[in-house]
Short mmCIF file of C-alpha atoms in Angstrom, two decimals:
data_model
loop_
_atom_site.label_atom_id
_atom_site.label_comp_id
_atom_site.label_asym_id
_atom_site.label_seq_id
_atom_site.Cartn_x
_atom_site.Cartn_y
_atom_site.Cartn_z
CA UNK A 1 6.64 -52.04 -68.42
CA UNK A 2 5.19 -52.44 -72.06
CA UNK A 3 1.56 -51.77 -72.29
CA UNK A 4 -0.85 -54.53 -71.77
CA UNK A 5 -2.75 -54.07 -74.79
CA UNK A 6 1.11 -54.89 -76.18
CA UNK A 7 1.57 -57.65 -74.98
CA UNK A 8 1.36 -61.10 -77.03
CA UNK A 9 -0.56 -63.61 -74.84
CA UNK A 10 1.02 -67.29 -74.47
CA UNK A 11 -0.89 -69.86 -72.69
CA UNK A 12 1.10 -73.39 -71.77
CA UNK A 13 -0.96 -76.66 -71.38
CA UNK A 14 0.13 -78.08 -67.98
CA UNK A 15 1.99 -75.48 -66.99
CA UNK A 16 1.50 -75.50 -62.66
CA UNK A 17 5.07 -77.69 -62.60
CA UNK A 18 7.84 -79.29 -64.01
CA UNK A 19 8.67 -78.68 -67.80
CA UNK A 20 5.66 -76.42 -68.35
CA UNK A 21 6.22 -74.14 -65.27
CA UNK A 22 9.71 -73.50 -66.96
CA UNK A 23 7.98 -72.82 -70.42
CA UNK A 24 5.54 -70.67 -69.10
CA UNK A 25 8.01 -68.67 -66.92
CA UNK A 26 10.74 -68.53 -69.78
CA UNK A 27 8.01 -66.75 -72.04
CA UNK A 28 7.13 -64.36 -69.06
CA UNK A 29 11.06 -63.43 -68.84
CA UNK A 30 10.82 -62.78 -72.92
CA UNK A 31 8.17 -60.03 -72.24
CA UNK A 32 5.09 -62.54 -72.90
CA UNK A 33 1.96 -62.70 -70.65
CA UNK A 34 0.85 -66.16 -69.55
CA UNK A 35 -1.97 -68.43 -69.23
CA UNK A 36 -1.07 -70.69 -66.83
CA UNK A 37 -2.96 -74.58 -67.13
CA UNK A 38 -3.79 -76.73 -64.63
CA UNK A 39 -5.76 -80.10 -64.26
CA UNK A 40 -6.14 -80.70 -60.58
CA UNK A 41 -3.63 -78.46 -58.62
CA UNK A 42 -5.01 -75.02 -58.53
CA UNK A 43 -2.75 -73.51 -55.87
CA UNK A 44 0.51 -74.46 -57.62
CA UNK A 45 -0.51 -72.58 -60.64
CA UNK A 46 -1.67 -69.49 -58.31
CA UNK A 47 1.86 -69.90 -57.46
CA UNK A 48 3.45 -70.19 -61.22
CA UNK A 49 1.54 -66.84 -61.79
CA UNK A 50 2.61 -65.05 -58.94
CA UNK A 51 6.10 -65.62 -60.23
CA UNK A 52 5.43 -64.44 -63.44
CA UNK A 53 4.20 -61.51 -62.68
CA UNK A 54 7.30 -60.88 -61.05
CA UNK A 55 8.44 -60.45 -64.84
CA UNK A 56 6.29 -57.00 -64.74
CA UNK A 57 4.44 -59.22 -67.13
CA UNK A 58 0.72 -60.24 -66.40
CA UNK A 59 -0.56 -63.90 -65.88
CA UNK A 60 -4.46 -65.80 -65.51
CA UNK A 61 -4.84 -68.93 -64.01
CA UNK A 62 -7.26 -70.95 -65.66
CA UNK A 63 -8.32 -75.27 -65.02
CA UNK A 64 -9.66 -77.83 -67.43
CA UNK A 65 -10.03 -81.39 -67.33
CA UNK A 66 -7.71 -82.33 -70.74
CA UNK A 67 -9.19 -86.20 -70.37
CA UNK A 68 -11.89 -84.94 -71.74
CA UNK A 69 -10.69 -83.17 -75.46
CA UNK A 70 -14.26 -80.97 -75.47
CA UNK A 71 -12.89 -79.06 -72.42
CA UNK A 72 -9.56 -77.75 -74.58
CA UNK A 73 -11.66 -75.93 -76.75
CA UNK A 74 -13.49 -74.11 -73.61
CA UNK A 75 -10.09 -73.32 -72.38
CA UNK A 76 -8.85 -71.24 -75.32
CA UNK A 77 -11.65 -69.70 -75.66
CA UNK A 78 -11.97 -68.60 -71.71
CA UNK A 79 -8.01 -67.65 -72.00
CA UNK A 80 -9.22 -65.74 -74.92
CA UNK A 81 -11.64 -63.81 -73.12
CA UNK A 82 -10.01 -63.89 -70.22
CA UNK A 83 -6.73 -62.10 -71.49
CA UNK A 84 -8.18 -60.41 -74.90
CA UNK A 85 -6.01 -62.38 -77.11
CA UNK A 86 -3.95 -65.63 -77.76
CA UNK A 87 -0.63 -65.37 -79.51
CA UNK A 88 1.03 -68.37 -79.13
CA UNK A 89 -0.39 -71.91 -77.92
CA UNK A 90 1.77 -74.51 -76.20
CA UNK A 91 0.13 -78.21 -75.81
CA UNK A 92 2.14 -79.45 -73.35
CA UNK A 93 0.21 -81.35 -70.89
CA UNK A 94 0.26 -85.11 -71.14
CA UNK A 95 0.05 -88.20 -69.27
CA UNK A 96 1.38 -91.44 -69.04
CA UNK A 97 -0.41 -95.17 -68.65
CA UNK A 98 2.59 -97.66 -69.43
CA UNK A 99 2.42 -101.20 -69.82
CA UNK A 100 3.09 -103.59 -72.55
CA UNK A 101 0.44 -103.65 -75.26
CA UNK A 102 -0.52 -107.09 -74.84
CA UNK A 103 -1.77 -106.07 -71.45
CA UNK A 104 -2.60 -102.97 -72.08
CA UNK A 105 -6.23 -102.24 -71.06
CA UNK A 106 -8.13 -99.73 -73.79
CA UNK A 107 -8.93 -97.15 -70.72
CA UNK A 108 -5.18 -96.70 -70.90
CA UNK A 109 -4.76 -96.52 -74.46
CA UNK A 110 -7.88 -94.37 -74.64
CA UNK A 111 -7.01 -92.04 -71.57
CA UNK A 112 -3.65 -91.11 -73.65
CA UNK A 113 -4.67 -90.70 -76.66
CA UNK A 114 -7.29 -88.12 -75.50
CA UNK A 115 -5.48 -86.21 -73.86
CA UNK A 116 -2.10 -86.39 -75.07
CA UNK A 117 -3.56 -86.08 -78.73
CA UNK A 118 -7.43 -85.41 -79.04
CA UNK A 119 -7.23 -82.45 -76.85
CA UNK A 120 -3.57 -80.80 -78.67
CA UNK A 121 -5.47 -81.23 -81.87
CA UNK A 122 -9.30 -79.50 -80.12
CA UNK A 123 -6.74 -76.76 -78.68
CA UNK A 124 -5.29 -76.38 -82.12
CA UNK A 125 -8.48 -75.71 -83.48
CA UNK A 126 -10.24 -73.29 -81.32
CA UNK A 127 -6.67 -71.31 -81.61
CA UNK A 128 -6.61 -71.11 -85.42
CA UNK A 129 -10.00 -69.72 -85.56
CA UNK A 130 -9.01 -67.25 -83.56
CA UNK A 131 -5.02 -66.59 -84.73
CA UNK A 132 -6.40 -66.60 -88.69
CA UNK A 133 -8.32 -63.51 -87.89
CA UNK A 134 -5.21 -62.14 -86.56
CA UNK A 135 -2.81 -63.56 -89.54
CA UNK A 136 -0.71 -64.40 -87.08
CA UNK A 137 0.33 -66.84 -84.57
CA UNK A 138 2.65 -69.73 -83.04
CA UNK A 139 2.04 -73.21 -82.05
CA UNK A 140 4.49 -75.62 -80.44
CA UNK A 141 3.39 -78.99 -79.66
CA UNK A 142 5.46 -80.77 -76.83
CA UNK A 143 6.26 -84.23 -78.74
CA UNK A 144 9.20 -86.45 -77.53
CA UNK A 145 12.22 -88.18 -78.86
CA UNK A 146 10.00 -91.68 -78.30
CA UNK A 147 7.29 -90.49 -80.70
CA UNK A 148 10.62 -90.77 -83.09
CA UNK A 149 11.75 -93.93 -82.47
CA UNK A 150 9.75 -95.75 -80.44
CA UNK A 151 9.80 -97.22 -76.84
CA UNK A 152 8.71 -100.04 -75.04
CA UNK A 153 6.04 -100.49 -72.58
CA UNK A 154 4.52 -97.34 -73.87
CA UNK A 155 2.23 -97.99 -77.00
CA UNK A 156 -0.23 -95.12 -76.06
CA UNK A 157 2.10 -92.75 -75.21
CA UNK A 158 4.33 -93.44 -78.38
CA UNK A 159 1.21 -93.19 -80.83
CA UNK A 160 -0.03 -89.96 -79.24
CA UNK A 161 3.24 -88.26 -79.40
CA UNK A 162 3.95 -89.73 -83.35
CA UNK A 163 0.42 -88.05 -83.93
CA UNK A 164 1.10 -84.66 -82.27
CA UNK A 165 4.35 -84.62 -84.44
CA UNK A 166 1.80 -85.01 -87.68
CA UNK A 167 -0.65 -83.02 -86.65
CA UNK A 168 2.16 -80.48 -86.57
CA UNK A 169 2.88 -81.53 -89.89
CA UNK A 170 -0.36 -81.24 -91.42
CA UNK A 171 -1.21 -77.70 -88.98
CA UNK A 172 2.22 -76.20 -90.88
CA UNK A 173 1.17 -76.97 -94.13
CA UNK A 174 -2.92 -76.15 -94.15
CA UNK A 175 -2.15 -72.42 -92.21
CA UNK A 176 1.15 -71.62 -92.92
CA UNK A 177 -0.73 -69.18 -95.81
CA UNK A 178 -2.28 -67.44 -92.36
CA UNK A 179 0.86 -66.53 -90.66
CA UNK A 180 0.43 -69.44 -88.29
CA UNK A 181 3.43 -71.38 -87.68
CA UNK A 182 3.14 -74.87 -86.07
CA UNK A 183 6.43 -76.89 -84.87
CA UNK A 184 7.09 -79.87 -82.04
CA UNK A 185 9.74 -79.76 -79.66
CA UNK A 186 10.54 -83.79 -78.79
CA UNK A 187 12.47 -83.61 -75.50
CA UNK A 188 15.06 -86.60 -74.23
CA UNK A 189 15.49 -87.38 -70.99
CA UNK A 190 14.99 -84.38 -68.37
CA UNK A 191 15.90 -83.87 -65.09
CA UNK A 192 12.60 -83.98 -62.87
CA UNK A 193 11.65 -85.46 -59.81
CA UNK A 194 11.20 -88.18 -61.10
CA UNK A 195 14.28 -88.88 -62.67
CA UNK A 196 15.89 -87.82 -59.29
CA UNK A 197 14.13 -90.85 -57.47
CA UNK A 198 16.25 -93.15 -59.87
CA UNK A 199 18.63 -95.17 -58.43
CA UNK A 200 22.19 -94.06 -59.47
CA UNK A 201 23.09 -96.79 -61.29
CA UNK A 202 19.96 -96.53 -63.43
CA UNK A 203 20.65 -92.79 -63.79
CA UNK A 204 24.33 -93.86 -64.68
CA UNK A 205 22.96 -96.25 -67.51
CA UNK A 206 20.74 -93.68 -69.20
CA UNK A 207 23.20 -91.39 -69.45
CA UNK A 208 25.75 -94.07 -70.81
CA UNK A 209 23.38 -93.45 -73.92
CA UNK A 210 23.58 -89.51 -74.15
CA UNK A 211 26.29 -88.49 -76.41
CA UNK A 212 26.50 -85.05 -74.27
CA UNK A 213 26.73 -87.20 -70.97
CA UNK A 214 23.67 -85.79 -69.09
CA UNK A 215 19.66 -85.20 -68.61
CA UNK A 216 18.50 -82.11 -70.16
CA UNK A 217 17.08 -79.38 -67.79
CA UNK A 218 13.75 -77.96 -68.40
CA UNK A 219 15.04 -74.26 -68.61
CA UNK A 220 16.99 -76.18 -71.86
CA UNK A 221 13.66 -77.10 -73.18
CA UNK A 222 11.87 -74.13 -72.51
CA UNK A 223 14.62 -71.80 -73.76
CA UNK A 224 13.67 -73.44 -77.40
CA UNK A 225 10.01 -72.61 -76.96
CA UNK A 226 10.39 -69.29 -76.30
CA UNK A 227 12.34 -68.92 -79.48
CA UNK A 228 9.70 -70.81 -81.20
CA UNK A 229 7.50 -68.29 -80.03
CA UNK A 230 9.28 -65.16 -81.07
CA UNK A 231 9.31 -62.99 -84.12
CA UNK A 232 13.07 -64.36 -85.02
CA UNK A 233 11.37 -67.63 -85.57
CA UNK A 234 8.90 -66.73 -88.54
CA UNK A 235 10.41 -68.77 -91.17
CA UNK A 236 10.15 -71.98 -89.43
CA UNK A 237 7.57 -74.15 -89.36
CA UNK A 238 6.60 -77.89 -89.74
CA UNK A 239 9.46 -78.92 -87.95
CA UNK A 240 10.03 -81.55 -85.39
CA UNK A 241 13.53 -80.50 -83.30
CA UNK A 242 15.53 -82.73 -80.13
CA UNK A 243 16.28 -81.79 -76.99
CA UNK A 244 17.96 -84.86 -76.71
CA UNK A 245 22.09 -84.32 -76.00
CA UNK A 246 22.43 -85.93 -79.11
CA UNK A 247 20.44 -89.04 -78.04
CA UNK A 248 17.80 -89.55 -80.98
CA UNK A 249 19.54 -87.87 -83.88
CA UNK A 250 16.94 -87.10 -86.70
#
């Protein structure tokens, strides 16, 4: 087992389940250790980091409230001092508060946007401070294919994933000087729990629309982060790349 003083520390945004579990445990498999992120659920991420440190590599649990953006900025910095360092930064928690915009009440819209948005961009922050000392560092920003062209029903959730992707943009270009490289990953449609509770028919017609004929997994997604977050992927940066089957080409 490497040395922990080694070791590049990742921490994933919502990371106690679904897509960010299988970030966070495809960066522990790639020799990273973990900060593992949760809003309310502190046992399942007790659980997420028991499995990664079945990698040999070490993990920290660590909560925050992302509703409120202020509270991003105390989580880097407490994974910081928590785990001596932060390598790479993954913004992946979000939520959701559908509804057509007509009815759409500005809690929702607000609730989003905050932390969907507001707290990426306070995470962001407190991580370049400390990744410009370094000259080095990698931040992915967990977008989606609707931030690209639109959905309905989902005004908020459209406009905060359009922003992440740029914020990504405009990250890239003002720190790319530091060694910092900023990209988006915009996942399709992935198999969750969720999507399992869809009737079969419904399942059948979403798929109708996937050139590759199926949901993504989230070991798909999460396979691209990792290489986002390794040393092979120093020369990108400012991009925006599908996990789609071929759904939203761009």
């Amino acid at each position: 087992m490497t040395d922990t003083s080694q070791r590049k520390v990742a921490l994933v945004t919502g990371s106690s389940r679904g897509l960010g579990r299988a970030m966070a445990l495809s960066l522990a498999q790639a020799g990273f250790d973990v900060a593992v992120h949760y809003g309310r659920n502190a046992d399942e991420a007790a659980k997420v980091a028991d499995e990664i440190r079945s990698h040999g590599v070490d993990a920290g649990v660590f909560g925050a409230d992302l509703t409120t953006p202020a509270n991003a900025g105390t989580l880097v910095e407490d994974v910081i001092k928590g785990m001596g360092r932060l390598d790479v930064l993954v913004n992946n928690a979000g939520i959701t508060r559908d509804g057509l915009a007509i009815r759409m009440k500005d809690e929702d819209w607000d609730a989003v946007l905050q932390t969907n948005l507001s707290s990426a961009f306070v995470a962001c922050r407190a991580a370049i401070k400390h990744m410009m000392r370094a000259r080095s560092g990698r931040i992915i920003n967990i977008a989606s294919v609707v931030g690209l062209s639109g959905n309905p029903g989902q005004a908020n959730y459209v406009a905060s994933k359009a922003g992440l992707i740029g914020l990504t943009k405009a990250l890239a270009k003002e720190y790319g000087g530091r060694g910092i490289t900023v990209n988006a990953v915009a996942p399709g449609f992935i198999q969750s729990d969720m999507t399992a509770d869809l009737p079969e028919d419904v399942q059948a017609a979403y798929r109708k629309d996937i050139p590759l004929g199926r949901f993504g997994q989230p070991e798909e997604v999460a396979a691209l982060v990792t290489f986002l977050a390794s040393d092979a992927a120093g020369y990108i940066t400012g991009q925006t790349i599908g996990v789609d089957g071929g759904s939203h080409p761009h």
